[in-house]
Amino acid sequence: MSTSTPAPAPAPAGPPPPAPEEERRSLDAGAILRKYGIVLVLALVVITFAVLTKGNSLGPQNIFNIIVQVAPVAIIALGMMFAIITKGIDLSVGSTVALAAVVAGSLAQIQGTAGSQFNYPAMPIFVSIVAGLVVGALVGFVNGSIIAYFKIAPFVMTLGMMSMARGLAYIYTNGRPVSNLHPQFNFLGQGSILGIPVPIWLLAIVAVITWVILERTRFGRHVYAVGGNDQAARVSGINIGRVQVGIYTFIGVLAGLGGMILAARVGSGQPTLGQMLELDAITATVIGGTSFNGGVGTVWGTLVGALIIQVIDNGLDLMGVSPFMKIFVKGAIIVVAIILDERKNRGR
């Protein structure tokens, strides 16, 4: 007599797969959050300081100050973005700011006035501006060349240059500020065109140029390729050394421009200008979504990141927080941003 084995019970049905429309909406929401989440962070920071300062941070004059003050930081952060996209860094930007500022200032100084320590012949203001840009470019070129062809780590090379450039600024000025700058030079930091401050015009021009370089040129594609996978980039024929030299030279030019804006704003080229500015630039870049793992970074994100840093800086000032605490806060922001970036990369 044969016995029949009972058929196994059917497995319980799992949850139905998400409908294509629901999945698409989820992906769209995630993409929007990744792209514009930084704006939500900015809004949260603005609201937080508006509450903490009882609305003082939203005053028209204070908002104007924030917009003007963010320009040099954002300009330098746009340069820093190139380095971080390629897994590098430039710690010398603050010192480059000072060196470019004192050299340009010395050529823009009004001769024959009390306190004028340089006796250069009178020359058009554009000469002093070009000189500041050239000084920045030279510092960046040296950084990039040694990084590329002597295989020195960017952190180490630019750390040394940070001290060298700052030392040159002190040597050049004998430790004294370069005052009595020509009004045409000061226009870079204090003037306005069509009611818009000149620093904002300069930031807009730099932002457009930077976007075009990154998104519409072969050099920009090479920057992302080197940051994404330098070995694959080398195999594909990209000259990594040339890319690195170009990147750090460009950073130097932007640091030189930022230095002249700062000097023009305060009316003197000071060898102390730009101290800790590298921290602001790095923080703005990382907050804006540029990854230390390389290959990721946008102009839009960096600009908003710089604005967030400036709002935080301004808000802490209004609250009477000490400068030392501000340094701590910016360092903490970098650490948190790096942790979040690492978690995001591990989840990919």
XYZ file of C-alpha atoms in Angstrom:
348
model
C 0.000 0.000 0.000
C 1.585 3.223 -1.092
C 1.473 6.396 0.871
C 1.468 9.810 -0.710
C 3.562 12.650 0.636
C 1.468 15.706 1.322
C 2.327 18.655 -0.865
C 4.172 21.446 0.974
C 2.114 24.401 1.950
C 2.574 27.332 -0.372
C 4.989 29.966 0.905
C 3.320 33.105 2.138
C 3.286 35.777 -0.451
C 5.779 38.563 0.192
C 4.979 42.208 -0.060
C 4.226 43.287 -3.587
C 7.121 44.974 -5.387
C 6.888 48.721 -5.515
C 5.027 50.027 -8.461
C 7.257 51.583 -11.128
C 5.634 54.949 -10.554
C 6.319 54.814 -6.779
C 9.921 53.748 -7.367
C 10.443 56.571 -9.834
C 9.033 59.104 -7.381
C 11.328 57.780 -4.651
C 14.355 58.116 -6.905
C 13.301 61.604 -7.948
C 12.896 62.662 -4.314
C 16.327 61.279 -3.462
C 17.928 63.083 -6.386
C 16.257 66.352 -5.426
C 17.397 65.973 -1.817
C 20.985 65.277 -2.876
C 20.994 68.268 -5.195
C 19.173 70.817 -3.060
C 19.625 69.463 0.461
C 22.427 71.980 0.974
C 19.852 74.762 0.503
C 17.755 73.257 3.295
C 20.844 73.287 5.506
C 21.393 76.962 4.678
C 17.760 77.743 5.514
C 18.064 75.885 8.817
C 21.236 77.790 9.729
C 19.633 81.134 8.850
C 16.526 80.359 10.924
C 18.602 79.129 13.865
C 20.679 82.296 14.085
C 17.620 84.471 13.502
C 16.147 82.930 16.657
C 19.385 83.026 18.661
C 20.084 86.673 17.768
C 16.437 87.744 18.160
C 16.205 88.718 14.514
C 19.372 90.836 14.406
C 20.951 88.523 11.847
C 18.133 89.312 9.400
C 18.697 93.069 9.415
C 19.252 94.537 5.914
C 22.698 95.901 6.760
C 23.781 92.600 8.291
C 22.600 90.650 5.249
C 24.507 93.081 3.028
C 27.647 92.548 5.137
C 27.332 88.776 4.846
C 26.998 88.950 1.063
C 30.053 91.199 0.715
C 32.178 89.222 3.161
C 31.411 85.868 1.571
C 32.973 86.843 -1.783
C 36.699 86.272 -1.042
C 35.971 83.095 0.924
C 33.801 81.708 -1.875
C 36.348 82.621 -4.557
C 39.107 80.787 -2.707
C 36.792 77.861 -1.902
C 36.084 77.429 -5.621
C 39.799 76.928 -6.133
C 40.038 74.586 -3.148
C 37.270 72.511 -4.710
C 39.583 71.561 -7.595
C 42.217 70.252 -5.195
C 39.774 68.235 -3.094
C 38.068 66.750 -6.168
C 41.470 65.270 -7.067
C 42.026 64.007 -3.481
C 44.420 66.871 -2.744
C 44.342 69.970 -0.572
C 45.964 73.405 -0.462
C 46.858 74.666 2.997
C 48.813 77.617 1.612
C 45.887 79.681 0.307
C 45.729 81.927 3.383
C 49.410 82.774 3.124
C 49.098 83.277 -0.633
C 46.339 85.780 0.122
C 48.729 87.767 2.315
C 51.654 87.650 -0.121
C 49.546 88.719 -3.110
C 47.892 91.455 -1.039
C 51.142 93.076 0.093
C 52.767 92.886 -3.350
C 49.723 94.323 -5.122
C 49.293 96.880 -2.350
C 52.886 98.039 -2.610
C 52.363 98.812 -6.307
C 49.052 100.560 -5.619
C 50.401 102.707 -2.784
C 50.068 106.475 -3.148
C 53.603 107.823 -3.220
C 54.791 110.761 -1.175
C 52.306 110.277 1.661
C 53.154 109.644 5.287
C 53.716 105.969 5.995
C 54.487 104.964 2.407
C 57.408 102.549 2.756
C 57.745 101.697 -0.952
C 59.078 104.080 -3.581
C 57.912 102.457 -6.777
C 57.136 104.838 -9.654
C 53.485 105.618 -10.274
C 51.845 103.075 -12.567
C 48.338 102.128 -13.716
C 46.290 100.274 -11.126
C 45.792 97.307 -13.429
C 49.552 96.644 -13.118
C 49.199 96.098 -9.378
C 46.183 93.846 -9.955
C 48.056 91.761 -12.524
C 51.015 91.569 -10.129
C 48.786 90.172 -7.385
C 47.394 87.531 -9.729
C 50.879 86.616 -10.963
C 52.187 86.236 -7.406
C 49.314 83.890 -6.617
C 49.882 81.954 -9.831
C 53.590 81.541 -9.068
C 52.896 80.180 -5.596
C 50.370 77.754 -7.039
C 52.688 76.757 -9.881
C 55.454 75.887 -7.423
C 52.996 73.872 -5.340
C 51.654 71.988 -8.341
C 55.046 71.336 -9.924
C 56.573 69.858 -6.783
C 53.439 67.819 -6.050
C 53.330 66.485 -9.611
C 56.953 65.846 -10.457
C 58.532 65.139 -7.074
C 55.541 63.067 -5.923
C 55.185 65.052 -2.706
C 51.840 64.725 -0.928
C 49.725 67.889 -1.381
C 49.223 68.177 2.378
C 52.968 68.195 3.030
C 53.901 70.504 0.156
C 51.247 73.112 0.822
C 51.903 72.990 4.563
C 55.491 74.001 3.841
C 54.370 76.658 1.367
C 51.972 78.036 3.972
C 54.958 78.990 6.113
C 57.144 80.090 3.194
C 54.585 82.424 1.611
C 53.657 83.957 4.956
C 57.329 84.480 5.716
C 57.861 86.197 2.361
C 54.944 88.535 3.109
C 56.577 89.551 6.387
C 60.008 89.915 4.790
C 58.664 92.029 1.927
C 56.888 94.459 4.252
C 59.236 94.199 7.224
C 56.159 93.179 9.174
C 54.334 96.455 8.514
C 50.973 96.945 6.767
C 51.028 98.520 3.314
C 48.691 101.481 3.743
C 47.696 104.560 1.683
C 46.353 102.494 -1.190
C 45.009 104.245 -4.262
C 41.204 104.670 -4.276
C 41.018 102.885 -7.629
C 42.567 99.819 -6.019
C 40.263 100.047 -3.002
C 37.356 100.021 -5.455
C 37.907 96.243 -5.722
C 36.702 95.791 -2.167
C 34.647 98.891 -1.448
C 33.058 99.934 -4.734
C 29.816 98.951 -6.406
C 28.513 98.722 -9.964
C 24.786 99.156 -10.609
C 24.277 99.030 -6.864
C 25.936 95.619 -6.532
C 29.254 95.420 -4.618
C 32.283 94.794 -6.825
C 33.313 91.675 -4.826
C 29.989 90.073 -5.762
C 30.571 90.864 -9.444
C 34.011 89.287 -9.191
C 32.589 86.222 -7.437
C 29.950 85.831 -10.151
C 32.590 86.029 -12.887
C 34.822 83.497 -11.126
C 31.878 81.159 -10.514
C 30.903 81.196 -14.196
C 34.496 80.627 -15.318
C 34.909 77.793 -12.822
C 31.664 76.144 -13.932
C 32.676 76.361 -17.581
C 36.095 74.856 -16.817
C 34.638 71.951 -14.851
C 31.590 71.186 -16.968
C 32.469 72.251 -20.511
C 36.198 71.676 -21.032
C 38.466 68.685 -21.444
C 40.543 69.912 -18.496
C 37.438 69.746 -16.288
C 36.720 66.179 -17.394
C 40.309 65.301 -16.592
C 39.962 66.820 -13.114
C 37.002 64.568 -12.339
C 38.729 61.570 -13.924
C 41.897 62.005 -11.860
C 39.830 62.354 -8.700
C 37.633 59.383 -9.491
C 40.438 56.944 -10.340
C 43.917 58.264 -11.018
C 45.214 54.897 -12.240
C 42.460 54.592 -14.817
C 43.028 58.218 -15.805
C 46.727 57.541 -16.366
C 45.993 54.441 -18.448
C 43.547 56.430 -20.571
C 46.332 58.866 -21.467
C 45.606 61.762 -19.115
C 48.732 63.646 -18.058
C 48.079 63.712 -14.307
C 51.092 65.898 -13.590
C 49.886 68.560 -15.994
C 46.419 68.464 -14.433
C 47.881 68.923 -10.951
C 50.043 71.858 -12.022
C 47.033 73.486 -13.667
C 44.854 72.953 -10.609
C 47.248 74.456 -8.069
C 48.153 77.342 -10.360
C 44.451 78.136 -10.711
C 44.036 77.948 -6.933
C 46.904 80.410 -6.559
C 45.315 82.857 -8.995
C 42.035 82.777 -7.076
C 43.867 83.187 -3.769
C 45.653 86.205 -5.234
C 42.328 87.706 -6.295
C 40.837 87.016 -2.884
C 43.826 88.660 -1.227
C 43.434 91.832 -3.254
C 39.717 92.013 -2.443
C 40.489 91.708 1.266
C 43.280 94.307 1.071
C 41.030 96.701 -0.837
C 38.219 96.202 1.655
C 40.334 97.161 4.681
C 42.394 99.722 2.745
C 45.789 98.129 3.370
C 47.824 95.100 2.421
C 48.723 93.325 5.627
C 51.064 90.350 6.057
C 48.567 88.961 8.564
C 45.723 88.785 6.035
C 44.212 85.397 5.335
C 45.084 83.699 8.605
C 42.911 80.593 9.011
C 41.278 81.354 5.659
C 42.307 77.913 4.443
C 40.049 76.473 7.157
C 37.082 78.499 5.881
C 37.761 77.437 2.290
C 38.066 73.753 3.171
C 34.957 73.851 5.360
C 32.891 75.593 2.680
C 34.018 73.097 0.054
C 33.312 70.018 2.157
C 29.936 71.307 3.377
C 29.072 71.965 -0.261
C 29.389 68.271 -1.061
C 32.921 67.980 -2.435
C 34.211 64.583 -1.345
C 37.661 63.952 0.102
C 37.388 60.580 -1.634
C 37.696 62.432 -4.925
C 35.735 62.747 -8.123
C 32.795 64.693 -6.657
C 32.241 68.433 -6.355
C 30.097 71.224 -7.794
C 30.336 74.982 -8.114
C 26.775 75.365 -6.830
C 27.439 73.339 -3.686
C 30.666 75.190 -2.930
C 28.997 78.592 -3.233
C 26.194 77.597 -0.867
C 28.746 76.023 1.487
C 30.672 79.299 1.608
C 27.456 81.167 2.364
C 26.658 78.752 5.199
C 30.106 79.313 6.713
C 29.704 83.085 6.475
C 26.240 82.984 8.077
C 27.621 80.869 10.925
C 30.619 83.173 11.326
C 28.418 86.256 11.347
C 25.873 84.712 13.699
C 28.528 83.724 16.217
C 29.904 87.277 16.082
C 26.460 88.710 16.815
C 26.179 86.339 19.769
C 29.526 87.507 21.142
C 31.182 84.105 20.799
C 34.975 84.195 21.122
C 37.136 83.773 17.984
C 38.642 80.629 19.506
C 35.223 79.010 19.779
C 34.563 79.910 16.138
C 37.682 77.998 15.111
C 36.471 75.011 17.130
C 33.029 75.143 15.508
C 34.472 75.215 11.987
C 36.743 72.285 12.777
C 33.797 70.343 14.171
C 31.806 71.062 11.016
C 34.608 69.601 8.885
C 34.712 66.442 11.028
C 30.937 65.953 10.803
C 30.959 66.577 7.043
C 33.750 64.026 6.534
C 31.923 61.417 8.644
C 28.737 61.912 6.624
C 30.705 61.710 3.375
C 32.337 58.445 4.451
C 28.978 56.936 5.401
C 27.546 57.983 2.052
C 30.447 56.414 0.151
C 30.197 53.150 2.090
C 26.525 52.963 1.275
C 27.134 53.141 -2.455
